[in-house]
């Protein structure tokens, strides 16, 4: 363990416009994200940067002394990427949250990294513009964190992930160098695509301090359908068949029966707890009515017991709110059953969705572990939640084994261990399983080239490669 | 200059399923792409790889001896990236051109790198599927080359560039290591985005030997409008205004009066040579008729003298064929005027299109150099062609200066030196102008990490950083 007392933080504190604290309670709070990961050891301090110069000062200070730095936004991540490392500086850019410029004609916005995703959406709405990516944490997560994790969400099935909206970023490198990457224009191939390299790098390559994002016109209010199925298989087969037609829904989500039951325990969305699975489908296209009809037909052909339609925008919104309640429902369940929840994030080819979910059934039966499933089904991105009792070592072991088996299952079906939540500490070992040796070597060599002393978020995404 | 005789190629030739030649005439042909760049010195040999093992053998051979390697596809590039380097191996993957697998349900195709873009399109059409990117060289360029340059085209205004269609690639690294990068699923964040890093890396990081591409449903036949303007300014102002409405045309191209005149010299597309500029606009959306009407209204509001509509698919196709004849028209002109043509590829914010073209006017007037303009106008991507007489040093100098001033103009308007053609040898110096020092350092360090001995395409994109 680092000798914290040996590090004199006074020179850093003196340079900051923002603040520096070593208060143990504040450090404890800021040492966690929304994952189950509990870091061992203790952070050195928390820097709340209020400007680029604060980030530069922090990186220079840390670089000169070989001190680890963990960049942080809202700490809403689910993989431990923003959790403390022993003896490291927690570098929060959460309070750098200004909109620096809106270019309505070219449909871009330039922001500081700490702005909340939903706050940005709300600010754009009066201008008739939208920033589509909408992770489940949309109300609390930051754009900087979204870029650092290449965040997804429910809109991705039509609108794509964060990377597709990042035109230009300003980053502070390990030694405090400030550099601008990418271009503000629609197209650009001047040099290597370093914007994409940093997007999804989970704080291991640099600290994002500014971003220029592509915007789209605010979409029309969508039409919504709710299809009810006797089981998960018929629901997932519907998804594969519907998407194979070339359909472009703006949302296509699945929840299994257990998830619906858990939602019903925390709120009344009028959903029938006895069903095996539901699909919520939206279209915001001018062809929405036809899209809904086509989806309905596919669902009925594949065994849906009912397809209902939202008659008003309020009803549409309620169905999406029900889907957004899945994680709160899971958390409520976990609190009453020992507190533990590990969330898988496997993405498989859509044609493998049904087999993947059957495989999870088998894991559930063989291990006796409780697992609930929600999915950004249209993208093949499935979130099985594995529940366990923190106080029972056997329960912890069984859950961990099930969590791992689900990733192995995903890989065996041509999928990836993480579609949108990222690697962090939670899946660092599994990343090494997914990548071949040449790929692992590229990761190691690029990390070493960009952060030669290894101070940026050590022990996380790249630690097992 | 390398002592070519000193290198015994026998061990390499013995390992190849494909062929190896040192025939001077063949080497001379394969030493050039479609740019004006004429490499000094001489290639060592040409390897025509017929399988991944051939590429591995070539890279191992070269790596052990420190011999440069230039990966090649169809050599249709416009920036010199595929041209020979002195003493280097030309490594062509052109004959690796098979379709390895089509996954209709998940809408992906896996191909070898040498397949011609148009051949892939033609093979997909009976399945109702499309691979959108359509560079001007679509009939001759390869998918491997498209990925290596992150190629664009006319469809990008709606469908985006090559990078958005590359899910997974297999690459052979400098030392012959074979590695698979990316994922076949719709989403995936397992590790750094190395697919994007290699896409557009112009052969400086590895040799692409396989790719899995995202496909889309084959679009409907588009409706087409042709708007005629008194000058380039009114045409470009129309583009900025129309795109600012949030319009999503599937094609929006501009040609200036000189370009139209040159097209008319090689074929009869029924275009009026006396106009100042034209815009060709297409929509393949279900709202195409409305889109065309809205475009027409915007064009008339901004000074169009006429807007005509294609009444049949054949008329639509003829207008696109006219646009595709711009480069042949330019080449015909160049052949009759000293042979020289330098093609700029600046991309600017759409709001700066009019000022950019006015700036080109000023450069034309001040230098007396002949410059014709075509543009993927909807993306702000402009191709001014600068003509000159190869045999007249003053003409060469004036053209080079004008070519450079056009890039400086683009940068001054918030643009980039290259929207889609790439850096190659032609713009290697200008890349150093566009990138800040931190960015240049990242490029140098990443190149060194991935290709430590610097054998992959030296003297090209990254040579001036």
PDB file of N, CA and C in Angstrom, chain B residues 196-283:
ATOM      1  N   UNK B 196     -11.478   0.611 -35.831  1.00  0.00           N
ATOM      2  CA  UNK B 196     -11.448   1.995 -36.314  1.00  0.00           C
ATOM      3  C   UNK B 196     -10.019   2.502 -36.463  1.00  0.00           C
ATOM      4  N   UNK B 197      -9.121   2.049 -35.573  1.00  0.00           N
ATOM      5  CA  UNK B 197      -7.726   2.494 -35.683  1.00  0.00           C
ATOM      6  C   UNK B 197      -7.112   2.024 -37.004  1.00  0.00           C
ATOM      7  N   UNK B 198      -7.406   0.793 -37.392  1.00  0.00           N
ATOM      8  CA  UNK B 198      -6.850   0.252 -38.640  1.00  0.00           C
ATOM      9  C   UNK B 198      -7.605   0.778 -39.868  1.00  0.00           C
ATOM     10  N   UNK B 199      -8.887   1.109 -39.703  1.00  0.00           N
ATOM     11  CA  UNK B 199      -9.648   1.651 -40.826  1.00  0.00           C
ATOM     12  C   UNK B 199      -9.138   3.068 -41.119  1.00  0.00           C
ATOM     13  N   UNK B 200      -8.631   3.265 -42.310  1.00  0.00           N
ATOM     14  CA  UNK B 200      -8.065   4.574 -42.657  1.00  0.00           C
ATOM     15  C   UNK B 200      -6.586   4.699 -42.324  1.00  0.00           C
ATOM     16  N   UNK B 201      -5.925   3.609 -41.935  1.00  0.00           N
ATOM     17  CA  UNK B 201      -4.509   3.702 -41.557  1.00  0.00           C
ATOM     18  C   UNK B 201      -3.582   3.555 -42.765  1.00  0.00           C
ATOM     19  N   UNK B 202      -4.152   3.391 -43.943  1.00  0.00           N
ATOM     20  CA  UNK B 202      -3.404   3.464 -45.204  1.00  0.00           C
ATOM     21  C   UNK B 202      -2.193   2.524 -45.244  1.00  0.00           C
ATOM     22  N   UNK B 203      -2.365   1.327 -44.737  1.00  0.00           N
ATOM     23  CA  UNK B 203      -1.305   0.341 -44.842  1.00  0.00           C
ATOM     24  C   UNK B 203      -0.127   0.571 -43.922  1.00  0.00           C
ATOM     25  N   UNK B 204      -0.258   1.477 -42.962  1.00  0.00           N
ATOM     26  CA  UNK B 204       0.882   1.776 -42.087  1.00  0.00           C
ATOM     27  C   UNK B 204       0.891   0.933 -40.818  1.00  0.00           C
ATOM     28  N   UNK B 205      -0.189   0.213 -40.531  1.00  0.00           N
ATOM     29  CA  UNK B 205      -0.268  -0.548 -39.279  1.00  0.00           C
ATOM     30  C   UNK B 205      -0.369  -2.057 -39.491  1.00  0.00           C
ATOM     31  N   UNK B 206      -0.817  -2.482 -40.649  1.00  0.00           N
ATOM     32  CA  UNK B 206      -0.991  -3.908 -40.892  1.00  0.00           C
ATOM     33  C   UNK B 206      -1.641  -4.120 -42.247  1.00  0.00           C
ATOM     34  N   UNK B 207      -1.753  -5.386 -42.621  1.00  0.00           N
ATOM     35  CA  UNK B 207      -2.360  -5.749 -43.907  1.00  0.00           C
ATOM     36  C   UNK B 207      -3.710  -6.410 -43.632  1.00  0.00           C
ATOM     37  N   UNK B 208      -4.770  -5.825 -44.149  1.00  0.00           N
ATOM     38  CA  UNK B 208      -6.115  -6.364 -43.939  1.00  0.00           C
ATOM     39  C   UNK B 208      -6.310  -7.565 -44.861  1.00  0.00           C
ATOM     40  N   UNK B 209      -6.636  -8.711 -44.278  1.00  0.00           N
ATOM     41  CA  UNK B 209      -6.779  -9.924 -45.089  1.00  0.00           C
ATOM     42  C   UNK B 209      -8.193 -10.499 -45.070  1.00  0.00           C
ATOM     43  N   UNK B 210      -9.053  -9.952 -44.232  1.00  0.00           N
ATOM     44  CA  UNK B 210     -10.444 -10.414 -44.193  1.00  0.00           C
ATOM     45  C   UNK B 210     -11.264  -9.347 -43.500  1.00  0.00           C
ATOM     46  N   UNK B 211     -12.528  -9.218 -43.894  1.00  0.00           N
ATOM     47  CA  UNK B 211     -13.391  -8.222 -43.250  1.00  0.00           C
ATOM     48  C   UNK B 211     -14.826  -8.719 -43.204  1.00  0.00           C
ATOM     49  N   UNK B 212     -15.473  -8.477 -42.083  1.00  0.00           N
ATOM     50  CA  UNK B 212     -16.909  -8.719 -41.972  1.00  0.00           C
ATOM     51  C   UNK B 212     -17.606  -7.373 -41.928  1.00  0.00           C
ATOM     52  N   UNK B 213     -18.500  -7.189 -42.892  1.00  0.00           N
ATOM     53  CA  UNK B 213     -19.116  -5.884 -43.120  1.00  0.00           C
ATOM     54  C   UNK B 213     -20.601  -5.908 -42.781  1.00  0.00           C
ATOM     55  N   UNK B 214     -21.055  -4.819 -42.220  1.00  0.00           N
ATOM     56  CA  UNK B 214     -22.486  -4.616 -42.007  1.00  0.00           C
ATOM     57  C   UNK B 214     -23.162  -4.315 -43.345  1.00  0.00           C
ATOM     58  N   UNK B 215     -24.331  -4.889 -43.551  1.00  0.00           N
ATOM     59  CA  UNK B 215     -25.108  -4.614 -44.768  1.00  0.00           C
ATOM     60  C   UNK B 215     -26.423  -3.951 -44.393  1.00  0.00           C
ATOM     61  N   UNK B 216     -27.055  -3.368 -45.379  1.00  0.00           N
ATOM     62  CA  UNK B 216     -28.378  -2.763 -45.173  1.00  0.00           C
ATOM     63  C   UNK B 216     -29.319  -3.298 -46.251  1.00  0.00           C
ATOM     64  N   UNK B 217     -30.630  -3.205 -46.008  1.00  0.00           N
ATOM     65  CA  UNK B 217     -31.554  -3.644 -47.060  1.00  0.00           C
ATOM     66  C   UNK B 217     -31.361  -2.779 -48.301  1.00  0.00           C
ATOM     67  N   UNK B 218     -31.468  -3.396 -49.441  1.00  0.00           N
ATOM     68  CA  UNK B 218     -31.366  -2.674 -50.705  1.00  0.00           C
ATOM     69  C   UNK B 218     -32.427  -1.567 -50.719  1.00  0.00           C
ATOM     70  N   UNK B 219     -32.003  -0.356 -51.019  1.00  0.00           N
ATOM     71  CA  UNK B 219     -32.925   0.775 -50.977  1.00  0.00           C
ATOM     72  C   UNK B 219     -33.866   0.790 -52.172  1.00  0.00           C
ATOM     73  N   UNK B 220     -34.889   1.588 -52.033  1.00  0.00           N
ATOM     74  CA  UNK B 220     -35.805   1.802 -53.156  1.00  0.00           C
ATOM     75  C   UNK B 220     -35.099   2.638 -54.220  1.00  0.00           C
ATOM     76  N   UNK B 221     -35.583   2.558 -55.454  1.00  0.00           N
ATOM     77  CA  UNK B 221     -35.052   3.416 -56.506  1.00  0.00           C
ATOM     78  C   UNK B 221     -35.292   4.872 -56.103  1.00  0.00           C
ATOM     79  N   UNK B 222     -34.261   5.710 -56.184  1.00  0.00           N
ATOM     80  CA  UNK B 222     -34.420   7.088 -55.724  1.00  0.00           C
ATOM     81  C   UNK B 222     -35.143   7.964 -56.745  1.00  0.00           C
ATOM     82  N   UNK B 223     -35.706   9.039 -56.254  1.00  0.00           N
ATOM     83  CA  UNK B 223     -36.129  10.131 -57.138  1.00  0.00           C
ATOM     84  C   UNK B 223     -34.976  11.132 -57.216  1.00  0.00           C
ATOM     85  N   UNK B 224     -34.888  11.817 -58.347  1.00  0.00           N
ATOM     86  CA  UNK B 224     -33.731  12.678 -58.603  1.00  0.00           C
ATOM     87  C   UNK B 224     -34.170  14.052 -59.095  1.00  0.00           C
ATOM     88  N   UNK B 225     -33.491  15.065 -58.577  1.00  0.00           N
ATOM     89  CA  UNK B 225     -33.701  16.427 -59.079  1.00  0.00           C
ATOM     90  C   UNK B 225     -32.372  16.995 -59.561  1.00  0.00           C
ATOM     91  N   UNK B 226     -32.444  17.847 -60.564  1.00  0.00           N
ATOM     92  CA  UNK B 226     -31.272  18.555 -61.074  1.00  0.00           C
ATOM     93  C   UNK B 226     -31.575  20.047 -61.001  1.00  0.00           C
ATOM     94  N   UNK B 227     -30.839  20.737 -60.138  1.00  0.00           N
ATOM     95  CA  UNK B 227     -31.048  22.185 -60.000  1.00  0.00           C
ATOM     96  C   UNK B 227     -29.886  22.924 -60.641  1.00  0.00           C
ATOM     97  N   UNK B 228     -30.226  23.943 -61.404  1.00  0.00           N
ATOM     98  CA  UNK B 228     -29.235  24.702 -62.161  1.00  0.00           C
ATOM     99  C   UNK B 228     -29.110  26.096 -61.558  1.00  0.00           C
ATOM    100  N   UNK B 229     -27.882  26.552 -61.398  1.00  0.00           N
ATOM    101  CA  UNK B 229     -27.629  27.830 -60.716  1.00  0.00           C
ATOM    102  C   UNK B 229     -26.765  28.747 -61.575  1.00  0.00           C
ATOM    103  N   UNK B 230     -26.899  30.061 -61.333  1.00  0.00           N
ATOM    104  CA  UNK B 230     -26.066  30.994 -62.094  1.00  0.00           C
ATOM    105  C   UNK B 230     -24.607  30.939 -61.671  1.00  0.00           C
ATOM    106  N   UNK B 231     -24.355  30.484 -60.439  1.00  0.00           N
ATOM    107  CA  UNK B 231     -22.976  30.465 -59.947  1.00  0.00           C
ATOM    108  C   UNK B 231     -22.855  29.457 -58.811  1.00  0.00           C
ATOM    109  N   UNK B 232     -21.605  29.232 -58.396  1.00  0.00           N
ATOM    110  CA  UNK B 232     -21.334  28.247 -57.350  1.00  0.00           C
ATOM    111  C   UNK B 232     -21.877  28.716 -55.991  1.00  0.00           C
ATOM    112  N   UNK B 233     -21.843  30.041 -55.768  1.00  0.00           N
ATOM    113  CA  UNK B 233     -22.275  30.534 -54.454  1.00  0.00           C
ATOM    114  C   UNK B 233     -23.743  30.192 -54.188  1.00  0.00           C
ATOM    115  N   UNK B 234     -24.594  30.459 -55.149  1.00  0.00           N
ATOM    116  CA  UNK B 234     -26.017  30.170 -54.913  1.00  0.00           C
ATOM    117  C   UNK B 234     -26.249  28.669 -54.738  1.00  0.00           C
ATOM    118  N   UNK B 235     -25.468  27.870 -55.462  1.00  0.00           N
ATOM    119  CA  UNK B 235     -25.608  26.418 -55.314  1.00  0.00           C
ATOM    120  C   UNK B 235     -25.190  25.967 -53.912  1.00  0.00           C
ATOM    121  N   UNK B 236     -24.041  26.444 -53.453  1.00  0.00           N
ATOM    122  CA  UNK B 236     -23.542  26.005 -52.140  1.00  0.00           C
ATOM    123  C   UNK B 236     -24.402  26.571 -51.009  1.00  0.00           C
ATOM    124  N   UNK B 237     -24.922  27.774 -51.182  1.00  0.00           N
ATOM    125  CA  UNK B 237     -25.832  28.308 -50.151  1.00  0.00           C
ATOM    126  C   UNK B 237     -27.110  27.471 -50.083  1.00  0.00           C
ATOM    127  N   UNK B 238     -27.539  26.975 -51.216  1.00  0.00           N
ATOM    128  CA  UNK B 238     -28.702  26.073 -51.238  1.00  0.00           C
ATOM    129  C   UNK B 238     -28.421  24.811 -50.428  1.00  0.00           C
ATOM    130  N   UNK B 239     -27.218  24.255 -50.624  1.00  0.00           N
ATOM    131  CA  UNK B 239     -26.845  23.036 -49.900  1.00  0.00           C
ATOM    132  C   UNK B 239     -26.885  23.264 -48.393  1.00  0.00           C
ATOM    133  N   UNK B 240     -26.244  24.346 -47.943  1.00  0.00           N
ATOM    134  CA  UNK B 240     -26.185  24.621 -46.504  1.00  0.00           C
ATOM    135  C   UNK B 240     -27.595  24.815 -45.941  1.00  0.00           C
ATOM    136  N   UNK B 241     -28.412  25.555 -46.674  1.00  0.00           N
ATOM    137  CA  UNK B 241     -29.774  25.833 -46.186  1.00  0.00           C
ATOM    138  C   UNK B 241     -30.617  24.567 -46.166  1.00  0.00           C
ATOM    139  N   UNK B 242     -30.509  23.784 -47.213  1.00  0.00           N
ATOM    140  CA  UNK B 242     -31.326  22.562 -47.302  1.00  0.00           C
ATOM    141  C   UNK B 242     -30.920  21.575 -46.214  1.00  0.00           C
ATOM    142  N   UNK B 243     -29.621  21.367 -46.038  1.00  0.00           N
ATOM    143  CA  UNK B 243     -29.164  20.406 -45.028  1.00  0.00           C
ATOM    144  C   UNK B 243     -29.474  20.909 -43.616  1.00  0.00           C
ATOM    145  N   UNK B 244     -29.479  22.224 -43.425  1.00  0.00           N
ATOM    146  CA  UNK B 244     -29.778  22.771 -42.095  1.00  0.00           C
ATOM    147  C   UNK B 244     -31.212  22.490 -41.669  1.00  0.00           C
ATOM    148  N   UNK B 245     -32.076  22.154 -42.631  1.00  0.00           N
ATOM    149  CA  UNK B 245     -33.455  21.816 -42.266  1.00  0.00           C
ATOM    150  C   UNK B 245     -33.545  20.419 -41.648  1.00  0.00           C
ATOM    151  N   UNK B 246     -32.429  19.687 -41.661  1.00  0.00           N
ATOM    152  CA  UNK B 246     -32.458  18.311 -41.155  1.00  0.00           C
ATOM    153  C   UNK B 246     -32.768  17.311 -42.249  1.00  0.00           C
ATOM    154  N   UNK B 247     -32.700  17.764 -43.486  1.00  0.00           N
ATOM    155  CA  UNK B 247     -32.979  16.882 -44.623  1.00  0.00           C
ATOM    156  C   UNK B 247     -31.981  15.730 -44.663  1.00  0.00           C
ATOM    157  N   UNK B 248     -32.432  14.590 -45.210  1.00  0.00           N
ATOM    158  CA  UNK B 248     -31.562  13.410 -45.327  1.00  0.00           C
ATOM    159  C   UNK B 248     -31.598  12.880 -46.754  1.00  0.00           C
ATOM    160  N   UNK B 249     -31.077  13.661 -47.708  1.00  0.00           N
ATOM    161  CA  UNK B 249     -31.028  13.162 -49.090  1.00  0.00           C
ATOM    162  C   UNK B 249     -30.089  11.959 -49.159  1.00  0.00           C
ATOM    163  N   UNK B 250     -30.296  11.101 -50.149  1.00  0.00           N
ATOM    164  CA  UNK B 250     -29.378   9.969 -50.305  1.00  0.00           C
ATOM    165  C   UNK B 250     -28.218  10.322 -51.237  1.00  0.00           C
ATOM    166  N   UNK B 251     -28.261  11.515 -51.819  1.00  0.00           N
ATOM    167  CA  UNK B 251     -27.173  12.006 -52.676  1.00  0.00           C
ATOM    168  C   UNK B 251     -27.372  13.506 -52.839  1.00  0.00           C
ATOM    169  N   UNK B 252     -26.289  14.265 -52.709  1.00  0.00           N
ATOM    170  CA  UNK B 252     -26.375  15.711 -52.945  1.00  0.00           C
ATOM    171  C   UNK B 252     -25.009  16.184 -53.434  1.00  0.00           C
ATOM    172  N   UNK B 253     -24.876  16.231 -54.739  1.00  0.00           N
ATOM    173  CA  UNK B 253     -23.601  16.499 -55.402  1.00  0.00           C
ATOM    174  C   UNK B 253     -23.639  17.845 -56.121  1.00  0.00           C
ATOM    175  N   UNK B 254     -22.476  18.478 -56.192  1.00  0.00           N
ATOM    176  CA  UNK B 254     -22.360  19.729 -56.946  1.00  0.00           C
ATOM    177  C   UNK B 254     -21.289  19.621 -58.012  1.00  0.00           C
ATOM    178  N   UNK B 255     -21.538  20.240 -59.142  1.00  0.00           N
ATOM    179  CA  UNK B 255     -20.496  20.393 -60.169  1.00  0.00           C
ATOM    180  C   UNK B 255     -20.510  21.844 -60.615  1.00  0.00           C
ATOM    181  N   UNK B 256     -19.325  22.417 -60.812  1.00  0.00           N
ATOM    182  CA  UNK B 256     -19.288  23.796 -61.295  1.00  0.00           C
ATOM    183  C   UNK B 256     -19.365  23.829 -62.828  1.00  0.00           C
ATOM    184  N   UNK B 257     -19.445  25.027 -63.373  1.00  0.00           N
ATOM    185  CA  UNK B 257     -19.643  25.193 -64.807  1.00  0.00           C
ATOM    186  C   UNK B 257     -18.534  24.568 -65.634  1.00  0.00           C
ATOM    187  N   UNK B 258     -17.291  24.718 -65.165  1.00  0.00           N
ATOM    188  CA  UNK B 258     -16.189  24.154 -65.935  1.00  0.00           C
ATOM    189  C   UNK B 258     -16.311  22.627 -66.008  1.00  0.00           C
ATOM    190  N   UNK B 259     -16.657  22.022 -64.880  1.00  0.00           N
ATOM    191  CA  UNK B 259     -16.801  20.564 -64.865  1.00  0.00           C
ATOM    192  C   UNK B 259     -17.869  20.108 -65.851  1.00  0.00           C
ATOM    193  N   UNK B 260     -18.978  20.820 -65.880  1.00  0.00           N
ATOM    194  CA  UNK B 260     -20.055  20.458 -66.817  1.00  0.00           C
ATOM    195  C   UNK B 260     -19.561  20.569 -68.257  1.00  0.00           C
ATOM    196  N   UNK B 261     -18.820  21.634 -68.527  1.00  0.00           N
ATOM    197  CA  UNK B 261     -18.251  21.792 -69.862  1.00  0.00           C
ATOM    198  C   UNK B 261     -17.340  20.622 -70.226  1.00  0.00           C
ATOM    199  N   UNK B 262     -16.540  20.169 -69.265  1.00  0.00           N
ATOM    200  CA  UNK B 262     -15.609  19.067 -69.544  1.00  0.00           C
ATOM    201  C   UNK B 262     -16.354  17.755 -69.759  1.00  0.00           C
ATOM    202  N   UNK B 263     -17.424  17.544 -68.988  1.00  0.00           N
ATOM    203  CA  UNK B 263     -18.235  16.339 -69.191  1.00  0.00           C
ATOM    204  C   UNK B 263     -18.820  16.331 -70.602  1.00  0.00           C
ATOM    205  N   UNK B 264     -19.293  17.495 -71.006  1.00  0.00           N
ATOM    206  CA  UNK B 264     -19.915  17.574 -72.331  1.00  0.00           C
ATOM    207  C   UNK B 264     -18.939  17.280 -73.461  1.00  0.00           C
ATOM    208  N   UNK B 265     -17.659  17.442 -73.171  1.00  0.00           N
ATOM    209  CA  UNK B 265     -16.670  17.143 -74.211  1.00  0.00           C
ATOM    210  C   UNK B 265     -16.471  15.645 -74.408  1.00  0.00           C
ATOM    211  N   UNK B 266     -16.834  14.848 -73.396  1.00  0.00           N
ATOM    212  CA  UNK B 266     -16.599  13.398 -73.548  1.00  0.00           C
ATOM    213  C   UNK B 266     -17.882  12.601 -73.742  1.00  0.00           C
ATOM    214  N   UNK B 267     -19.026  13.197 -73.447  1.00  0.00           N
ATOM    215  CA  UNK B 267     -20.282  12.457 -73.603  1.00  0.00           C
ATOM    216  C   UNK B 267     -21.443  13.450 -73.617  1.00  0.00           C
ATOM    217  N   UNK B 268     -22.600  12.975 -74.041  1.00  0.00           N
ATOM    218  CA  UNK B 268     -23.764  13.857 -74.094  1.00  0.00           C
ATOM    219  C   UNK B 268     -24.771  13.431 -73.028  1.00  0.00           C
ATOM    220  N   UNK B 269     -24.752  14.167 -71.928  1.00  0.00           N
ATOM    221  CA  UNK B 269     -25.733  13.912 -70.872  1.00  0.00           C
ATOM    222  C   UNK B 269     -26.848  14.967 -70.900  1.00  0.00           C
ATOM    223  N   UNK B 270     -26.867  15.754 -71.967  1.00  0.00           N
ATOM    224  CA  UNK B 270     -27.915  16.760 -72.103  1.00  0.00           C
ATOM    225  C   UNK B 270     -27.799  17.905 -71.125  1.00  0.00           C
ATOM    226  N   UNK B 271     -26.571  18.179 -70.651  1.00  0.00           N
ATOM    227  CA  UNK B 271     -26.403  19.271 -69.687  1.00  0.00           C
ATOM    228  C   UNK B 271     -25.991  20.550 -70.393  1.00  0.00           C
ATOM    229  N   UNK B 272     -26.479  21.658 -69.872  1.00  0.00           N
ATOM    230  CA  UNK B 272     -26.239  22.969 -70.460  1.00  0.00           C
ATOM    231  C   UNK B 272     -24.876  23.500 -69.994  1.00  0.00           C
ATOM    232  N   UNK B 273     -23.949  23.644 -70.905  1.00  0.00           N
ATOM    233  CA  UNK B 273     -22.592  24.067 -70.547  1.00  0.00           C
ATOM    234  C   UNK B 273     -22.518  25.505 -70.062  1.00  0.00           C
ATOM    235  N   UNK B 274     -23.588  26.264 -70.277  1.00  0.00           N
ATOM    236  CA  UNK B 274     -23.505  27.698 -69.956  1.00  0.00           C
ATOM    237  C   UNK B 274     -23.838  28.010 -68.499  1.00  0.00           C
ATOM    238  N   UNK B 275     -24.255  27.010 -67.726  1.00  0.00           N
ATOM    239  CA  UNK B 275     -24.665  27.294 -66.347  1.00  0.00           C
ATOM    240  C   UNK B 275     -23.448  27.468 -65.447  1.00  0.00           C
ATOM    241  N   UNK B 276     -23.682  28.090 -64.289  1.00  0.00           N
ATOM    242  CA  UNK B 276     -22.586  28.323 -63.350  1.00  0.00           C
ATOM    243  C   UNK B 276     -22.303  27.137 -62.464  1.00  0.00           C
ATOM    244  N   UNK B 277     -23.370  26.394 -62.135  1.00  0.00           N
ATOM    245  CA  UNK B 277     -23.216  25.219 -61.263  1.00  0.00           C
ATOM    246  C   UNK B 277     -24.516  24.425 -61.291  1.00  0.00           C
ATOM    247  N   UNK B 278     -24.405  23.149 -60.992  1.00  0.00           N
ATOM    248  CA  UNK B 278     -25.608  22.328 -60.811  1.00  0.00           C
ATOM    249  C   UNK B 278     -25.513  21.571 -59.490  1.00  0.00           C
ATOM    250  N   UNK B 279     -26.678  21.275 -58.967  1.00  0.00           N
ATOM    251  CA  UNK B 279     -26.782  20.328 -57.858  1.00  0.00           C
ATOM    252  C   UNK B 279     -27.601  19.145 -58.339  1.00  0.00           C
ATOM    253  N   UNK B 280     -27.105  17.939 -58.052  1.00  0.00           N
ATOM    254  CA  UNK B 280     -27.900  16.730 -58.276  1.00  0.00           C
ATOM    255  C   UNK B 280     -28.290  16.207 -56.900  1.00  0.00           C
ATOM    256  N   UNK B 281     -29.579  16.052 -56.701  1.00  0.00           N
ATOM    257  CA  UNK B 281     -30.082  15.607 -55.398  1.00  0.00           C
ATOM    258  C   UNK B 281     -30.943  14.382 -55.595  1.00  0.00           C
ATOM    259  N   UNK B 282     -30.775  13.404 -54.692  1.00  0.00           N
ATOM    260  CA  UNK B 282     -31.636  12.226 -54.718  1.00  0.00           C
ATOM    261  C   UNK B 282     -32.200  11.968 -53.333  1.00  0.00           C
ATOM    262  N   UNK B 283     -33.367  11.350 -53.329  1.00  0.00           N
ATOM    263  CA  UNK B 283     -33.903  10.797 -52.090  1.00  0.00           C
ATOM    264  C   UNK B 283     -34.409   9.392 -52.379  1.00  0.00           C
TER     265      UNK B 283
END
